[in-house]
Amino acid sequence: MSLSVGDVAPEFSLPDQDKHVVSLADLRGRPVLVVFYPFAFSGICTGELCQLRDELAGYTEAGVEVVAISTDPTFSLKAFREKEGFEFPLLSDFWPHGDTARAYGVFNDKAGMALRGTFLVDADGTIAFAEVNQPGDPRAQSGWKDAVAALPTAA
């Protein structure tokens, strides 16, 4: 079962495409958009992450950190990031395989991959937006933008 709005976001510490560890705890104090996707280089995933890349300024200008997580190894993520020019970290949930996706309730055991789960974690670590799409079901990112717009602004 995936997480819902109001739940505390599970902590994670995962290597990025350059093997630098990124922890949710280190990002505390600002909102974080956590985007799970099945596989690097797959058609729908590439389209979704390229749209996120192209619209990244809308998130960063709102003070939102963006991280994308898949069960791919870091080597694949590095090649994917370089090919597509992503400026946000691609995190590897490769080993223990899918543990972070499981914690968020978006791991597909039969396929060994993350579902298309999207979670906006507020500055305090609470889920402010949650959406899970099944394999082959692309996400509409308008909901993410609405959730970011609804975040309280810093005083």
PDB file of C-alpha atoms in Angstrom:
ATOM      1  CA  MET A   1       0.000   0.000   0.000  1.00  0.00           C
ATOM      2  CA  SER A   2       1.446   3.348  -0.994  1.00  0.00           C
ATOM      3  CA  LEU A   3       1.694   6.389   1.215  1.00  0.00           C
ATOM      4  CA  SER A   4      -1.017   9.004   1.483  1.00  0.00           C
ATOM      5  CA  VAL A   5      -1.140  12.733   2.086  1.00  0.00           C
ATOM      6  CA  GLY A   6      -0.383  13.403   5.761  1.00  0.00           C
ATOM      7  CA  ASP A   7       1.903  10.365   6.208  1.00  0.00           C
ATOM      8  CA  VAL A   8       5.489  10.882   7.306  1.00  0.00           C
ATOM      9  CA  ALA A   9       7.810  10.300   4.350  1.00  0.00           C
ATOM     10  CA  PRO A  10      10.135   7.326   4.868  1.00  0.00           C
ATOM     11  CA  GLU A  11      13.788   8.306   5.099  1.00  0.00           C
ATOM     12  CA  PHE A  12      16.196   7.127   2.438  1.00  0.00           C
ATOM     13  CA  SER A  13      19.883   7.387   1.637  1.00  0.00           C
ATOM     14  CA  LEU A  14      20.645   6.371  -1.931  1.00  0.00           C
ATOM     15  CA  PRO A  15      23.586   6.819  -4.286  1.00  0.00           C
ATOM     16  CA  ASP A  16      23.096   9.158  -7.203  1.00  0.00           C
ATOM     17  CA  GLN A  17      24.436   8.672 -10.716  1.00  0.00           C
ATOM     18  CA  ASP A  18      27.894   9.709  -9.468  1.00  0.00           C
ATOM     19  CA  LYS A  19      27.717   7.437  -6.398  1.00  0.00           C
ATOM     20  CA  HIS A  20      27.238  10.386  -4.019  1.00  0.00           C
ATOM     21  CA  VAL A  21      24.733   9.525  -1.306  1.00  0.00           C
ATOM     22  CA  VAL A  22      21.610  11.687  -1.199  1.00  0.00           C
ATOM     23  CA  SER A  23      19.504  11.464   1.965  1.00  0.00           C
ATOM     24  CA  LEU A  24      16.011  12.778   2.489  1.00  0.00           C
ATOM     25  CA  ALA A  25      17.132  13.878   5.962  1.00  0.00           C
ATOM     26  CA  ASP A  26      19.803  16.101   4.391  1.00  0.00           C
ATOM     27  CA  LEU A  27      17.100  17.842   2.345  1.00  0.00           C
ATOM     28  CA  ARG A  28      14.858  18.519   5.357  1.00  0.00           C
ATOM     29  CA  GLY A  29      13.788  22.140   5.660  1.00  0.00           C
ATOM     30  CA  ARG A  30      12.704  22.417   2.035  1.00  0.00           C
ATOM     31  CA  PRO A  31      10.120  20.554  -0.018  1.00  0.00           C
ATOM     32  CA  VAL A  32      11.259  17.578  -2.102  1.00  0.00           C
ATOM     33  CA  LEU A  33       9.542  16.110  -5.155  1.00  0.00           C
ATOM     34  CA  VAL A  34      10.308  12.373  -5.129  1.00  0.00           C
ATOM     35  CA  VAL A  35       9.635  10.803  -8.524  1.00  0.00           C
ATOM     36  CA  PHE A  36       9.858   7.014  -8.785  1.00  0.00           C
ATOM     37  CA  TYR A  37      10.095   5.591 -12.302  1.00  0.00           C
ATOM     38  CA  PRO A  38      10.474   2.023 -13.619  1.00  0.00           C
ATOM     39  CA  PHE A  39      13.605   2.086 -15.800  1.00  0.00           C
ATOM     40  CA  ALA A  40      16.156   4.407 -17.358  1.00  0.00           C
ATOM     41  CA  PHE A  41      15.951   4.662 -21.144  1.00  0.00           C
ATOM     42  CA  SER A  42      12.408   3.253 -21.355  1.00  0.00           C
ATOM     43  CA  GLY A  43      10.005   5.243 -23.519  1.00  0.00           C
ATOM     44  CA  ILE A  44       7.445   6.570 -21.041  1.00  0.00           C
ATOM     45  CA  CYS A  45      10.042   7.160 -18.322  1.00  0.00           C
ATOM     46  CA  THR A  46      12.272   9.108 -20.684  1.00  0.00           C
ATOM     47  CA  GLY A  47       9.336  11.263 -21.790  1.00  0.00           C
ATOM     48  CA  GLU A  48       8.248  11.984 -18.231  1.00  0.00           C
ATOM     49  CA  LEU A  49      11.726  12.848 -16.987  1.00  0.00           C
ATOM     50  CA  CYS A  50      12.438  14.994 -20.060  1.00  0.00           C
ATOM     51  CA  GLN A  51       9.251  16.956 -19.350  1.00  0.00           C
ATOM     52  CA  LEU A  52      10.411  17.345 -15.752  1.00  0.00           C
ATOM     53  CA  ARG A  53      13.819  18.502 -17.040  1.00  0.00           C
ATOM     54  CA  ASP A  54      12.186  21.036 -19.355  1.00  0.00           C
ATOM     55  CA  GLU A  55       9.942  22.382 -16.594  1.00  0.00           C
ATOM     56  CA  LEU A  56      12.462  22.116 -13.746  1.00  0.00           C
ATOM     57  CA  ALA A  57      12.652  25.883 -13.223  1.00  0.00           C
ATOM     58  CA  GLY A  58       9.030  25.909 -12.063  1.00  0.00           C
ATOM     59  CA  TYR A  59       9.996  23.606  -9.206  1.00  0.00           C
ATOM     60  CA  THR A  60      13.364  25.095  -8.299  1.00  0.00           C
ATOM     61  CA  GLU A  61      11.977  28.651  -8.330  1.00  0.00           C
ATOM     62  CA  ALA A  62       9.403  27.448  -5.781  1.00  0.00           C
ATOM     63  CA  GLY A  63      12.257  26.120  -3.608  1.00  0.00           C
ATOM     64  CA  VAL A  64      11.505  22.462  -4.373  1.00  0.00           C
ATOM     65  CA  GLU A  65      14.314  19.918  -4.644  1.00  0.00           C
ATOM     66  CA  VAL A  66      13.679  17.226  -7.254  1.00  0.00           C
ATOM     67  CA  VAL A  67      14.999  13.657  -7.083  1.00  0.00           C
ATOM     68  CA  ALA A  68      14.136  10.755  -9.365  1.00  0.00           C
ATOM     69  CA  ILE A  69      14.482   7.153  -8.147  1.00  0.00           C
ATOM     70  CA  SER A  70      14.617   3.859 -10.041  1.00  0.00           C
ATOM     71  CA  THR A  71      15.962   0.383  -9.351  1.00  0.00           C
ATOM     72  CA  ASP A  72      18.625   0.834 -12.052  1.00  0.00           C
ATOM     73  CA  PRO A  73      22.317   0.633 -11.079  1.00  0.00           C
ATOM     74  CA  THR A  74      24.310   3.861 -10.847  1.00  0.00           C
ATOM     75  CA  PHE A  75      26.153   3.148 -14.114  1.00  0.00           C
ATOM     76  CA  SER A  76      22.906   3.135 -16.098  1.00  0.00           C
ATOM     77  CA  LEU A  77      21.719   6.275 -14.324  1.00  0.00           C
ATOM     78  CA  LYS A  78      24.934   8.105 -15.163  1.00  0.00           C
ATOM     79  CA  ALA A  79      24.577   7.275 -18.871  1.00  0.00           C
ATOM     80  CA  PHE A  80      20.861   8.196 -18.810  1.00  0.00           C
ATOM     81  CA  ARG A  81      21.528  11.539 -17.126  1.00  0.00           C
ATOM     82  CA  GLU A  82      24.321  12.425 -19.536  1.00  0.00           C
ATOM     83  CA  LYS A  83      22.284  11.444 -22.610  1.00  0.00           C
ATOM     84  CA  GLU A  84      19.196  13.421 -21.569  1.00  0.00           C
ATOM     85  CA  GLY A  85      20.862  16.361 -19.799  1.00  0.00           C
ATOM     86  CA  PHE A  86      18.997  15.976 -16.515  1.00  0.00           C
ATOM     87  CA  GLU A  87      20.010  18.525 -13.874  1.00  0.00           C
ATOM     88  CA  PHE A  88      18.374  16.737 -10.947  1.00  0.00           C
ATOM     89  CA  PRO A  89      19.854  13.674  -9.261  1.00  0.00           C
ATOM     90  CA  LEU A  90      18.917  10.183 -10.416  1.00  0.00           C
ATOM     91  CA  LEU A  91      19.017   7.931  -7.363  1.00  0.00           C
ATOM     92  CA  SER A  92      19.649   4.201  -7.461  1.00  0.00           C
ATOM     93  CA  ASP A  93      17.391   1.925  -5.408  1.00  0.00           C
ATOM     94  CA  PHE A  94      19.288  -1.039  -6.859  1.00  0.00           C
ATOM     95  CA  TRP A  95      20.541  -2.669  -3.658  1.00  0.00           C
ATOM     96  CA  PRO A  96      19.006  -3.740  -1.430  1.00  0.00           C
ATOM     97  CA  HIS A  97      16.816  -4.004  -4.488  1.00  0.00           C
ATOM     98  CA  GLY A  98      13.777  -1.735  -4.280  1.00  0.00           C
ATOM     99  CA  ASP A  99      13.907  -1.099  -0.526  1.00  0.00           C
ATOM    100  CA  THR A 100      13.042   2.581  -0.860  1.00  0.00           C
ATOM    101  CA  ALA A 101      10.291   1.893  -3.400  1.00  0.00           C
ATOM    102  CA  ARG A 102       8.903  -0.717  -0.968  1.00  0.00           C
ATOM    103  CA  ALA A 103       8.953   1.826   1.881  1.00  0.00           C
ATOM    104  CA  TYR A 104       6.879   4.167  -0.282  1.00  0.00           C
ATOM    105  CA  GLY A 105       4.574   1.330  -1.343  1.00  0.00           C
ATOM    106  CA  VAL A 106       5.479   1.542  -5.030  1.00  0.00           C
ATOM    107  CA  PHE A 107       7.588  -1.567  -5.660  1.00  0.00           C
ATOM    108  CA  ASN A 108       6.327  -4.100  -8.202  1.00  0.00           C
ATOM    109  CA  ASP A 109       7.651  -7.415  -6.856  1.00  0.00           C
ATOM    110  CA  LYS A 110       6.837  -9.404  -9.983  1.00  0.00           C
ATOM    111  CA  ALA A 111       8.708  -7.059 -12.317  1.00  0.00           C
ATOM    112  CA  GLY A 112      11.432  -5.977  -9.873  1.00  0.00           C
ATOM    113  CA  MET A 113      10.829  -2.299 -10.549  1.00  0.00           C
ATOM    114  CA  ALA A 114       9.309   0.821  -9.072  1.00  0.00           C
ATOM    115  CA  LEU A 115       5.868   1.931 -10.169  1.00  0.00           C
ATOM    116  CA  ARG A 116       5.337   5.522 -11.291  1.00  0.00           C
ATOM    117  CA  GLY A 117       4.993   6.956  -7.803  1.00  0.00           C
ATOM    118  CA  THR A 118       5.196  10.686  -7.211  1.00  0.00           C
ATOM    119  CA  PHE A 119       5.409  12.196  -3.731  1.00  0.00           C
ATOM    120  CA  LEU A 120       5.783  15.815  -2.713  1.00  0.00           C
ATOM    121  CA  VAL A 121       7.370  15.878   0.725  1.00  0.00           C
ATOM    122  CA  ASP A 122       6.949  19.162   2.562  1.00  0.00           C
ATOM    123  CA  ALA A 123       9.739  20.912   4.474  1.00  0.00           C
ATOM    124  CA  ASP A 124       8.771  19.037   7.657  1.00  0.00           C
ATOM    125  CA  GLY A 125       8.929  15.595   6.051  1.00  0.00           C
ATOM    126  CA  THR A 126       5.201  15.013   5.581  1.00  0.00           C
ATOM    127  CA  ILE A 127       3.643  13.818   2.328  1.00  0.00           C
ATOM    128  CA  ALA A 128       1.795  16.793   0.790  1.00  0.00           C
ATOM    129  CA  PHE A 129       0.940  15.041  -2.503  1.00  0.00           C
ATOM    130  CA  ALA A 130       0.886  11.383  -3.493  1.00  0.00           C
ATOM    131  CA  GLU A 131       0.083   9.731  -6.793  1.00  0.00           C
ATOM    132  CA  VAL A 132       0.806   6.236  -8.104  1.00  0.00           C
ATOM    133  CA  ASN A 133       0.458   5.237 -11.741  1.00  0.00           C
ATOM    134  CA  GLN A 134       0.742   1.684 -12.973  1.00  0.00           C
ATOM    135  CA  PRO A 135       3.203   0.474 -15.645  1.00  0.00           C
ATOM    136  CA  GLY A 136       2.284   1.849 -19.044  1.00  0.00           C
ATOM    137  CA  ASP A 137       0.161   4.619 -17.467  1.00  0.00           C
ATOM    138  CA  PRO A 138       1.972   7.954 -18.000  1.00  0.00           C
ATOM    139  CA  ARG A 139       1.636  10.682 -15.405  1.00  0.00           C
ATOM    140  CA  ALA A 140       0.073  14.087 -15.915  1.00  0.00           C
ATOM    141  CA  GLN A 141       2.417  16.476 -14.196  1.00  0.00           C
ATOM    142  CA  SER A 142      -0.224  19.157 -13.705  1.00  0.00           C
ATOM    143  CA  GLY A 143      -1.097  17.614 -10.328  1.00  0.00           C
ATOM    144  CA  TRP A 144       2.495  17.983  -9.160  1.00  0.00           C
ATOM    145  CA  LYS A 145       2.509  21.653 -10.128  1.00  0.00           C
ATOM    146  CA  ASP A 146      -0.766  22.275  -8.329  1.00  0.00           C
ATOM    147  CA  ALA A 147       0.644  20.618  -5.203  1.00  0.00           C
ATOM    148  CA  VAL A 148       3.785  22.752  -5.345  1.00  0.00           C
ATOM    149  CA  ALA A 149       1.664  25.892  -5.772  1.00  0.00           C
ATOM    150  CA  ALA A 150      -0.347  24.902  -2.680  1.00  0.00           C
ATOM    151  CA  LEU A 151       2.738  24.621  -0.445  1.00  0.00           C
ATOM    152  CA  PRO A 152       2.964  27.270   2.280  1.00  0.00           C
ATOM    153  CA  THR A 153       5.426  29.989   1.344  1.00  0.00           C
ATOM    154  CA  ALA A 154       8.319  30.879   3.599  1.00  0.00           C
ATOM    155  CA  ALA A 155       7.737  33.888   5.813  1.00  0.00           C
TER     156      ALA A 155
END
